[in-house]
Amino acid sequence: MTELQALLLGIIQGLTEFLPVSSSGHLEIGHALLGIKDENSLLFVLTVHVATVLSTILVFRKDIALLCKDLFAFQWNDSTEYISKLLFSSIPIVIVGFLFRDKLEALFTGNLFFVGCMLLFTACLLTLTQFVKKSDGKITFGKALLIGVAQTLAVLPGISRSGSTIATGLLLKGKKEDVARFSFLMVLIPILGAAFLDIVTGELNSTKVELLPLLIGFVSAFISGWLACSWMIKIVKRGKLIYFAIYCALIGLIAIFAA
């Protein structure tokens, strides 16, 4: 992997992790367009994902600090309830990750037709949010679990994680700001968990990526992720997801015809 390829893929990951257009789908398309066929790219993928996690922590640093402060008060309060909902939402993806990890990884083979179809699915899901009336509904444990199921669908390349979780939250009559915040914070658990699992199971032992491309990918993913996360919060508040639906539909059709 060259430095330029690392820069481009880092930007793609950072932007598309938070914008509802599927980071996995765009990375698959990016690999195909850039002609990258690196069987040792796991470390790079892990690196750019960790970078986007850190950008999330930066954007929500005040919220996370308050949650941690209240958590260590060792009392049941709004923060501990919120953290419990985040953990509850991660149950579906943890189960799927443990039971079907190998089968899911087999889907990441540059199959543009499959990616295109999943992007069309994302487009349809985002379009549905246009018909939802403004609501101030609270995210309950039941809704958190359903949003977690939506997050699990996003393990398929082409289905947007942020798009599916935010759309599901809105369809469940959640308040826009609360849904966006919950969607971005809930991703910390599965990404950090997957990173920890890769390390302890020795999955990274066979990967060999030069330090400079890793560093470039990390920095570009962190900066673009920080900008995209901040931008996306404003977009959700304004309810302008239809533009991303149109984008996903166009890219999906291009991917299908290019397959």
PDB file of C-alpha atoms in Angstrom:
ATOM      1  CA  MET A   1       0.000   0.000   0.000  1.00  0.00           C
ATOM      2  CA  THR A   2       1.410   3.363  -1.044  1.00  0.00           C
ATOM      3  CA  GLU A   3       1.256   6.579   0.977  1.00  0.00           C
ATOM      4  CA  LEU A   4      -1.280   8.091  -1.453  1.00  0.00           C
ATOM      5  CA  GLN A   5      -3.521   5.028  -1.228  1.00  0.00           C
ATOM      6  CA  ALA A   6      -3.327   5.167   2.582  1.00  0.00           C
ATOM      7  CA  LEU A   7      -4.260   8.860   2.537  1.00  0.00           C
ATOM      8  CA  LEU A   8      -7.268   8.310   0.274  1.00  0.00           C
ATOM      9  CA  LEU A   9      -8.530   5.262   2.181  1.00  0.00           C
ATOM     10  CA  GLY A  10      -8.076   7.068   5.496  1.00  0.00           C
ATOM     11  CA  ILE A  11     -10.169  10.001   4.279  1.00  0.00           C
ATOM     12  CA  ILE A  12     -12.806   7.634   2.902  1.00  0.00           C
ATOM     13  CA  GLN A  13     -13.014   5.772   6.219  1.00  0.00           C
ATOM     14  CA  GLY A  14     -13.169   8.939   8.319  1.00  0.00           C
ATOM     15  CA  LEU A  15     -15.871  10.604   6.230  1.00  0.00           C
ATOM     16  CA  THR A  16     -18.045   7.584   5.568  1.00  0.00           C
ATOM     17  CA  GLU A  17     -17.934   6.186   9.117  1.00  0.00           C
ATOM     18  CA  PHE A  18     -20.168   9.028  10.241  1.00  0.00           C
ATOM     19  CA  LEU A  19     -21.910  10.125   7.073  1.00  0.00           C
ATOM     20  CA  PRO A  20     -24.740   7.667   6.303  1.00  0.00           C
ATOM     21  CA  VAL A  21     -23.162   6.253   3.142  1.00  0.00           C
ATOM     22  CA  SER A  22     -21.399   3.071   4.430  1.00  0.00           C
ATOM     23  CA  SER A  23     -17.688   3.170   5.233  1.00  0.00           C
ATOM     24  CA  SER A  24     -17.273  -0.559   4.521  1.00  0.00           C
ATOM     25  CA  GLY A  25     -18.929  -0.222   1.126  1.00  0.00           C
ATOM     26  CA  HIS A  26     -16.803   2.758   0.164  1.00  0.00           C
ATOM     27  CA  LEU A  27     -13.627   1.035   1.348  1.00  0.00           C
ATOM     28  CA  GLU A  28     -14.507  -1.951  -0.843  1.00  0.00           C
ATOM     29  CA  ILE A  29     -15.107   0.374  -3.792  1.00  0.00           C
ATOM     30  CA  GLY A  30     -11.915   2.266  -2.930  1.00  0.00           C
ATOM     31  CA  HIS A  31      -9.860  -0.920  -2.886  1.00  0.00           C
ATOM     32  CA  ALA A  32     -11.309  -1.886  -6.268  1.00  0.00           C
ATOM     33  CA  LEU A  33     -10.690   1.525  -7.871  1.00  0.00           C
ATOM     34  CA  LEU A  34      -7.169   1.807  -6.448  1.00  0.00           C
ATOM     35  CA  GLY A  35      -6.324  -1.761  -7.387  1.00  0.00           C
ATOM     36  CA  ILE A  36      -5.425  -2.734  -3.823  1.00  0.00           C
ATOM     37  CA  LYS A  37      -5.359  -6.469  -3.273  1.00  0.00           C
ATOM     38  CA  ASP A  38      -3.511  -6.689   0.004  1.00  0.00           C
ATOM     39  CA  GLU A  39      -4.228  -9.753   2.072  1.00  0.00           C
ATOM     40  CA  ASN A  40      -2.359  -8.114   4.963  1.00  0.00           C
ATOM     41  CA  SER A  41      -4.599  -5.040   5.188  1.00  0.00           C
ATOM     42  CA  LEU A  42      -6.215  -6.029   8.518  1.00  0.00           C
ATOM     43  CA  LEU A  43      -3.830  -3.870  10.518  1.00  0.00           C
ATOM     44  CA  PHE A  44      -4.542  -0.852   8.312  1.00  0.00           C
ATOM     45  CA  VAL A  45      -8.321  -1.339   8.580  1.00  0.00           C
ATOM     46  CA  LEU A  46      -8.010  -1.672  12.357  1.00  0.00           C
ATOM     47  CA  THR A  47      -5.853   1.461  12.516  1.00  0.00           C
ATOM     48  CA  VAL A  48      -8.284   3.693  10.613  1.00  0.00           C
ATOM     49  CA  HIS A  49     -11.215   2.361  12.647  1.00  0.00           C
ATOM     50  CA  VAL A  50      -9.424   3.190  15.901  1.00  0.00           C
ATOM     51  CA  ALA A  51      -8.728   6.656  14.477  1.00  0.00           C
ATOM     52  CA  THR A  52     -12.450   7.246  13.923  1.00  0.00           C
ATOM     53  CA  VAL A  53     -13.185   6.031  17.448  1.00  0.00           C
ATOM     54  CA  LEU A  54     -10.757   8.626  18.798  1.00  0.00           C
ATOM     55  CA  SER A  55     -12.410  11.321  16.677  1.00  0.00           C
ATOM     56  CA  THR A  56     -15.759  10.321  18.202  1.00  0.00           C
ATOM     57  CA  ILE A  57     -14.285  10.629  21.675  1.00  0.00           C
ATOM     58  CA  LEU A  58     -12.972  14.079  20.771  1.00  0.00           C
ATOM     59  CA  VAL A  59     -16.358  15.320  19.552  1.00  0.00           C
ATOM     60  CA  PHE A  60     -18.252  13.891  22.531  1.00  0.00           C
ATOM     61  CA  ARG A  61     -15.500  14.403  25.120  1.00  0.00           C
ATOM     62  CA  LYS A  62     -17.745  16.419  27.470  1.00  0.00           C
ATOM     63  CA  ASP A  63     -20.558  13.865  27.283  1.00  0.00           C
ATOM     64  CA  ILE A  64     -18.154  10.962  27.839  1.00  0.00           C
ATOM     65  CA  ALA A  65     -16.462  12.732  30.768  1.00  0.00           C
ATOM     66  CA  LEU A  66     -19.831  13.290  32.435  1.00  0.00           C
ATOM     67  CA  LEU A  67     -20.892   9.681  31.840  1.00  0.00           C
ATOM     68  CA  CYS A  68     -17.645   8.380  33.345  1.00  0.00           C
ATOM     69  CA  LYS A  69     -17.893  10.736  36.324  1.00  0.00           C
ATOM     70  CA  ASP A  70     -21.420   9.617  37.147  1.00  0.00           C
ATOM     71  CA  LEU A  71     -20.564   5.972  36.499  1.00  0.00           C
ATOM     72  CA  PHE A  72     -17.891   5.936  39.184  1.00  0.00           C
ATOM     73  CA  ALA A  73     -20.336   7.402  41.658  1.00  0.00           C
ATOM     74  CA  PHE A  74     -21.621   3.800  41.776  1.00  0.00           C
ATOM     75  CA  GLN A  75     -25.237   4.890  41.848  1.00  0.00           C
ATOM     76  CA  TRP A  76     -28.131   4.300  39.485  1.00  0.00           C
ATOM     77  CA  ASN A  77     -28.592   7.632  37.737  1.00  0.00           C
ATOM     78  CA  ASP A  78     -29.235   9.009  34.258  1.00  0.00           C
ATOM     79  CA  SER A  79     -25.649   8.348  33.175  1.00  0.00           C
ATOM     80  CA  THR A  80     -25.520   4.747  34.373  1.00  0.00           C
ATOM     81  CA  GLU A  81     -28.885   4.130  32.732  1.00  0.00           C
ATOM     82  CA  TYR A  82     -27.567   5.614  29.476  1.00  0.00           C
ATOM     83  CA  ILE A  83     -24.407   3.488  29.596  1.00  0.00           C
ATOM     84  CA  SER A  84     -26.548   0.426  30.276  1.00  0.00           C
ATOM     85  CA  LYS A  85     -28.561   1.195  27.146  1.00  0.00           C
ATOM     86  CA  LEU A  86     -25.354   1.519  25.120  1.00  0.00           C
ATOM     87  CA  LEU A  87     -24.191  -1.870  26.404  1.00  0.00           C
ATOM     88  CA  PHE A  88     -27.637  -3.356  25.787  1.00  0.00           C
ATOM     89  CA  SER A  89     -27.569  -2.110  22.195  1.00  0.00           C
ATOM     90  CA  SER A  90     -24.279  -3.925  21.582  1.00  0.00           C
ATOM     91  CA  ILE A  91     -25.692  -7.382  22.399  1.00  0.00           C
ATOM     92  CA  PRO A  92     -26.844  -8.200  18.829  1.00  0.00           C
ATOM     93  CA  ILE A  93     -23.546  -7.283  17.160  1.00  0.00           C
ATOM     94  CA  VAL A  94     -21.530  -9.148  19.798  1.00  0.00           C
ATOM     95  CA  ILE A  95     -23.564 -12.304  19.187  1.00  0.00           C
ATOM     96  CA  VAL A  96     -23.303 -12.025  15.397  1.00  0.00           C
ATOM     97  CA  GLY A  97     -19.605 -11.173  15.597  1.00  0.00           C
ATOM     98  CA  PHE A  98     -18.756 -14.255  17.654  1.00  0.00           C
ATOM     99  CA  LEU A  99     -20.958 -16.701  15.726  1.00  0.00           C
ATOM    100  CA  PHE A 100     -20.522 -15.542  12.139  1.00  0.00           C
ATOM    101  CA  ARG A 101     -17.257 -13.580  12.027  1.00  0.00           C
ATOM    102  CA  ASP A 102     -15.527 -15.778   9.450  1.00  0.00           C
ATOM    103  CA  LYS A 103     -18.577 -15.837   7.176  1.00  0.00           C
ATOM    104  CA  LEU A 104     -18.927 -12.063   7.395  1.00  0.00           C
ATOM    105  CA  GLU A 105     -15.250 -11.476   6.576  1.00  0.00           C
ATOM    106  CA  ALA A 106     -15.727 -13.614   3.472  1.00  0.00           C
ATOM    107  CA  LEU A 107     -18.126 -10.971   2.131  1.00  0.00           C
ATOM    108  CA  PHE A 108     -15.309  -8.422   1.909  1.00  0.00           C
ATOM    109  CA  THR A 109     -13.925  -9.676  -1.390  1.00  0.00           C
ATOM    110  CA  GLY A 110     -14.511  -6.671  -3.611  1.00  0.00           C
ATOM    111  CA  ASN A 111     -17.938  -7.862  -4.805  1.00  0.00           C
ATOM    112  CA  LEU A 112     -19.204  -4.557  -6.206  1.00  0.00           C
ATOM    113  CA  PHE A 113     -22.581  -6.004  -7.190  1.00  0.00           C
ATOM    114  CA  PHE A 114     -23.323  -6.990  -3.588  1.00  0.00           C
ATOM    115  CA  VAL A 115     -22.016  -3.656  -2.273  1.00  0.00           C
ATOM    116  CA  GLY A 116     -24.199  -1.804  -4.767  1.00  0.00           C
ATOM    117  CA  CYS A 117     -27.322  -3.694  -3.701  1.00  0.00           C
ATOM    118  CA  MET A 118     -26.628  -2.939  -0.042  1.00  0.00           C
ATOM    119  CA  LEU A 119     -26.109   0.753  -0.857  1.00  0.00           C
ATOM    120  CA  LEU A 120     -29.546   0.755  -2.480  1.00  0.00           C
ATOM    121  CA  PHE A 121     -30.922  -0.744   0.735  1.00  0.00           C
ATOM    122  CA  THR A 122     -29.272   2.085   2.692  1.00  0.00           C
ATOM    123  CA  ALA A 123     -30.820   4.597   0.307  1.00  0.00           C
ATOM    124  CA  CYS A 124     -34.294   3.154   0.907  1.00  0.00           C
ATOM    125  CA  LEU A 125     -33.813   3.214   4.674  1.00  0.00           C
ATOM    126  CA  LEU A 126     -32.697   6.849   4.646  1.00  0.00           C
ATOM    127  CA  THR A 127     -35.613   7.790   2.401  1.00  0.00           C
ATOM    128  CA  LEU A 128     -38.086   6.425   4.951  1.00  0.00           C
ATOM    129  CA  THR A 129     -36.908   9.020   7.485  1.00  0.00           C
ATOM    130  CA  GLN A 130     -38.402  11.741   5.296  1.00  0.00           C
ATOM    131  CA  PHE A 131     -41.866  10.535   6.259  1.00  0.00           C
ATOM    132  CA  VAL A 132     -41.231  10.639  10.015  1.00  0.00           C
ATOM    133  CA  LYS A 133     -42.717  13.546  11.904  1.00  0.00           C
ATOM    134  CA  LYS A 134     -40.647  15.403  14.481  1.00  0.00           C
ATOM    135  CA  SER A 135     -40.717  13.651  17.846  1.00  0.00           C
ATOM    136  CA  ASP A 136     -39.214  13.994  21.305  1.00  0.00           C
ATOM    137  CA  GLY A 137     -39.459  10.321  22.207  1.00  0.00           C
ATOM    138  CA  LYS A 138     -36.977   8.873  24.690  1.00  0.00           C
ATOM    139  CA  ILE A 139     -34.600   6.048  23.811  1.00  0.00           C
ATOM    140  CA  THR A 140     -35.787   3.146  25.949  1.00  0.00           C
ATOM    141  CA  PHE A 141     -34.028  -0.182  26.471  1.00  0.00           C
ATOM    142  CA  GLY A 142     -36.308  -1.744  23.878  1.00  0.00           C
ATOM    143  CA  LYS A 143     -35.508   0.937  21.322  1.00  0.00           C
ATOM    144  CA  ALA A 144     -31.794   0.644  22.163  1.00  0.00           C
ATOM    145  CA  LEU A 145     -31.937  -3.069  21.357  1.00  0.00           C
ATOM    146  CA  LEU A 146     -33.675  -2.433  18.020  1.00  0.00           C
ATOM    147  CA  ILE A 147     -31.097   0.220  17.134  1.00  0.00           C
ATOM    148  CA  GLY A 148     -28.475  -2.386  18.027  1.00  0.00           C
ATOM    149  CA  VAL A 149     -30.082  -4.827  15.586  1.00  0.00           C
ATOM    150  CA  ALA A 150     -29.860  -2.122  12.916  1.00  0.00           C
ATOM    151  CA  GLN A 151     -26.178  -1.712  13.728  1.00  0.00           C
ATOM    152  CA  THR A 152     -25.713  -5.441  13.213  1.00  0.00           C
ATOM    153  CA  LEU A 153     -27.072  -5.159   9.656  1.00  0.00           C
ATOM    154  CA  ALA A 154     -24.248  -2.723   8.942  1.00  0.00           C
ATOM    155  CA  VAL A 155     -21.642  -5.486   9.164  1.00  0.00           C
ATOM    156  CA  LEU A 156     -22.586  -6.085   5.526  1.00  0.00           C
ATOM    157  CA  PRO A 157     -20.500  -3.957   3.141  1.00  0.00           C
ATOM    158  CA  GLY A 158     -22.738  -1.269   1.695  1.00  0.00           C
ATOM    159  CA  ILE A 159     -25.136  -0.866   4.614  1.00  0.00           C
ATOM    160  CA  SER A 160     -24.298   2.287   6.524  1.00  0.00           C
ATOM    161  CA  ARG A 161     -23.862   1.871  10.276  1.00  0.00           C
ATOM    162  CA  SER A 162     -24.698   5.481  11.099  1.00  0.00           C
ATOM    163  CA  GLY A 163     -27.418   5.524   8.450  1.00  0.00           C
ATOM    164  CA  SER A 164     -29.129   2.368   9.698  1.00  0.00           C
ATOM    165  CA  THR A 165     -28.914   3.270  13.396  1.00  0.00           C
ATOM    166  CA  ILE A 166     -29.987   6.899  12.976  1.00  0.00           C
ATOM    167  CA  ALA A 167     -32.798   5.957  10.593  1.00  0.00           C
ATOM    168  CA  THR A 168     -34.035   3.259  12.976  1.00  0.00           C
ATOM    169  CA  GLY A 169     -33.918   5.659  15.912  1.00  0.00           C
ATOM    170  CA  LEU A 170     -35.926   8.252  13.986  1.00  0.00           C
ATOM    171  CA  LEU A 171     -38.439   5.650  12.801  1.00  0.00           C
ATOM    172  CA  LEU A 172     -38.880   4.695  16.470  1.00  0.00           C
ATOM    173  CA  LYS A 173     -39.872   8.323  17.157  1.00  0.00           C
ATOM    174  CA  GLY A 174     -36.614   9.262  18.855  1.00  0.00           C
ATOM    175  CA  LYS A 175     -35.509  12.865  19.243  1.00  0.00           C
ATOM    176  CA  LYS A 176     -33.072  13.769  16.467  1.00  0.00           C
ATOM    177  CA  GLU A 177     -30.243  15.039  18.689  1.00  0.00           C
ATOM    178  CA  ASP A 178     -30.559  12.078  21.073  1.00  0.00           C
ATOM    179  CA  VAL A 179     -30.595   9.551  18.234  1.00  0.00           C
ATOM    180  CA  ALA A 180     -27.469  11.025  16.643  1.00  0.00           C
ATOM    181  CA  ARG A 181     -25.634  11.101  19.967  1.00  0.00           C
ATOM    182  CA  PHE A 182     -26.643   7.530  20.789  1.00  0.00           C
ATOM    183  CA  SER A 183     -25.671   6.312  17.305  1.00  0.00           C
ATOM    184  CA  PHE A 184     -22.171   7.755  17.470  1.00  0.00           C
ATOM    185  CA  LEU A 185     -21.466   6.690  21.052  1.00  0.00           C
ATOM    186  CA  MET A 186     -22.725   3.129  20.576  1.00  0.00           C
ATOM    187  CA  VAL A 187     -20.065   2.455  17.926  1.00  0.00           C
ATOM    188  CA  LEU A 188     -17.287   2.776  20.512  1.00  0.00           C
ATOM    189  CA  ILE A 189     -18.134  -0.566  22.096  1.00  0.00           C
ATOM    190  CA  PRO A 190     -18.025  -2.885  19.031  1.00  0.00           C
ATOM    191  CA  ILE A 191     -14.997  -1.229  17.404  1.00  0.00           C
ATOM    192  CA  LEU A 192     -12.900  -1.240  20.567  1.00  0.00           C
ATOM    193  CA  GLY A 193     -14.112  -4.766  21.316  1.00  0.00           C
ATOM    194  CA  ALA A 194     -13.175  -6.009  17.845  1.00  0.00           C
ATOM    195  CA  ALA A 195      -9.769  -4.333  18.105  1.00  0.00           C
ATOM    196  CA  PHE A 196      -9.138  -5.991  21.461  1.00  0.00           C
ATOM    197  CA  LEU A 197     -10.229  -9.368  20.074  1.00  0.00           C
ATOM    198  CA  ASP A 198      -7.888  -9.061  17.073  1.00  0.00           C
ATOM    199  CA  ILE A 199      -5.004  -8.314  19.408  1.00  0.00           C
ATOM    200  CA  VAL A 200      -5.592 -11.073  21.960  1.00  0.00           C
ATOM    201  CA  THR A 201      -6.314 -13.737  19.326  1.00  0.00           C
ATOM    202  CA  GLY A 202      -3.145 -12.943  17.411  1.00  0.00           C
ATOM    203  CA  GLU A 203      -4.968 -11.969  14.214  1.00  0.00           C
ATOM    204  CA  LEU A 204      -2.487  -9.131  13.659  1.00  0.00           C
ATOM    205  CA  ASN A 205       0.655 -11.230  14.016  1.00  0.00           C
ATOM    206  CA  SER A 206       0.821 -12.060  10.313  1.00  0.00           C
ATOM    207  CA  THR A 207       0.075  -8.551   9.068  1.00  0.00           C
ATOM    208  CA  LYS A 208       2.917  -6.459   7.720  1.00  0.00           C
ATOM    209  CA  VAL A 209       2.199  -2.868   6.797  1.00  0.00           C
ATOM    210  CA  GLU A 210       4.843  -0.158   6.638  1.00  0.00           C
ATOM    211  CA  LEU A 211       4.711   2.433   9.399  1.00  0.00           C
ATOM    212  CA  LEU A 212       4.336   5.528   7.162  1.00  0.00           C
ATOM    213  CA  PRO A 213       1.137   4.372   5.364  1.00  0.00           C
ATOM    214  CA  LEU A 214      -0.317   3.397   8.751  1.00  0.00           C
ATOM    215  CA  LEU A 215       0.470   6.820  10.186  1.00  0.00           C
ATOM    216  CA  ILE A 216      -0.934   8.643   7.149  1.00  0.00           C
ATOM    217  CA  GLY A 217      -4.088   6.518   7.217  1.00  0.00           C
ATOM    218  CA  PHE A 218      -4.539   7.125  10.940  1.00  0.00           C
ATOM    219  CA  VAL A 219      -4.139  10.907  10.751  1.00  0.00           C
ATOM    220  CA  SER A 220      -6.332  11.309   7.655  1.00  0.00           C
ATOM    221  CA  ALA A 221      -9.067   9.092   9.145  1.00  0.00           C
ATOM    222  CA  PHE A 222      -8.930  10.963  12.459  1.00  0.00           C
ATOM    223  CA  ILE A 223      -9.202  14.444  10.937  1.00  0.00           C
ATOM    224  CA  SER A 224     -11.857  13.556   8.359  1.00  0.00           C
ATOM    225  CA  GLY A 225     -13.775  11.575  10.993  1.00  0.00           C
ATOM    226  CA  TRP A 226     -13.748  14.510  13.406  1.00  0.00           C
ATOM    227  CA  LEU A 227     -15.089  16.846  10.712  1.00  0.00           C
ATOM    228  CA  ALA A 228     -17.705  14.349   9.499  1.00  0.00           C
ATOM    229  CA  CYS A 229     -18.958  13.555  13.010  1.00  0.00           C
ATOM    230  CA  SER A 230     -19.364  17.246  13.859  1.00  0.00           C
ATOM    231  CA  TRP A 231     -21.077  17.890  10.528  1.00  0.00           C
ATOM    232  CA  MET A 232     -23.392  14.910  10.780  1.00  0.00           C
ATOM    233  CA  ILE A 233     -24.830  16.033  14.109  1.00  0.00           C
ATOM    234  CA  LYS A 234     -25.961  19.289  12.482  1.00  0.00           C
ATOM    235  CA  ILE A 235     -27.342  17.443   9.456  1.00  0.00           C
ATOM    236  CA  VAL A 236     -29.483  15.111  11.574  1.00  0.00           C
ATOM    237  CA  LYS A 237     -30.906  18.070  13.490  1.00  0.00           C
ATOM    238  CA  ARG A 238     -31.966  19.634  10.191  1.00  0.00           C
ATOM    239  CA  GLY A 239     -33.343  16.358   8.853  1.00  0.00           C
ATOM    240  CA  LYS A 240     -31.532  16.442   5.512  1.00  0.00           C
ATOM    241  CA  LEU A 241     -30.826  12.704   5.142  1.00  0.00           C
ATOM    242  CA  ILE A 242     -32.595  12.515   1.774  1.00  0.00           C
ATOM    243  CA  TYR A 243     -29.517  13.905   0.021  1.00  0.00           C
ATOM    244  CA  PHE A 244     -27.471  10.983   1.320  1.00  0.00           C
ATOM    245  CA  ALA A 245     -30.203   8.616   0.172  1.00  0.00           C
ATOM    246  CA  ILE A 246     -29.856   9.998  -3.371  1.00  0.00           C
ATOM    247  CA  TYR A 247     -26.066   9.708  -3.154  1.00  0.00           C
ATOM    248  CA  CYS A 248     -26.212   6.093  -1.944  1.00  0.00           C
ATOM    249  CA  ALA A 249     -28.652   5.207  -4.715  1.00  0.00           C
ATOM    250  CA  LEU A 250     -26.387   6.710  -7.386  1.00  0.00           C
ATOM    251  CA  ILE A 251     -23.205   5.092  -6.062  1.00  0.00           C
ATOM    252  CA  GLY A 252     -25.057   1.817  -5.609  1.00  0.00           C
ATOM    253  CA  LEU A 253     -26.242   1.795  -9.207  1.00  0.00           C
ATOM    254  CA  ILE A 254     -22.758   2.700 -10.462  1.00  0.00           C
ATOM    255  CA  ALA A 255     -21.262  -0.144  -8.426  1.00  0.00           C
ATOM    256  CA  ILE A 256     -23.834  -2.622  -9.774  1.00  0.00           C
ATOM    257  CA  PHE A 257     -23.234  -1.675 -13.413  1.00  0.00           C
ATOM    258  CA  ALA A 258     -19.457  -1.639 -12.855  1.00  0.00           C
ATOM    259  CA  ALA A 259     -19.457  -5.139 -11.357  1.00  0.00           C
TER     260      ALA A 259
END
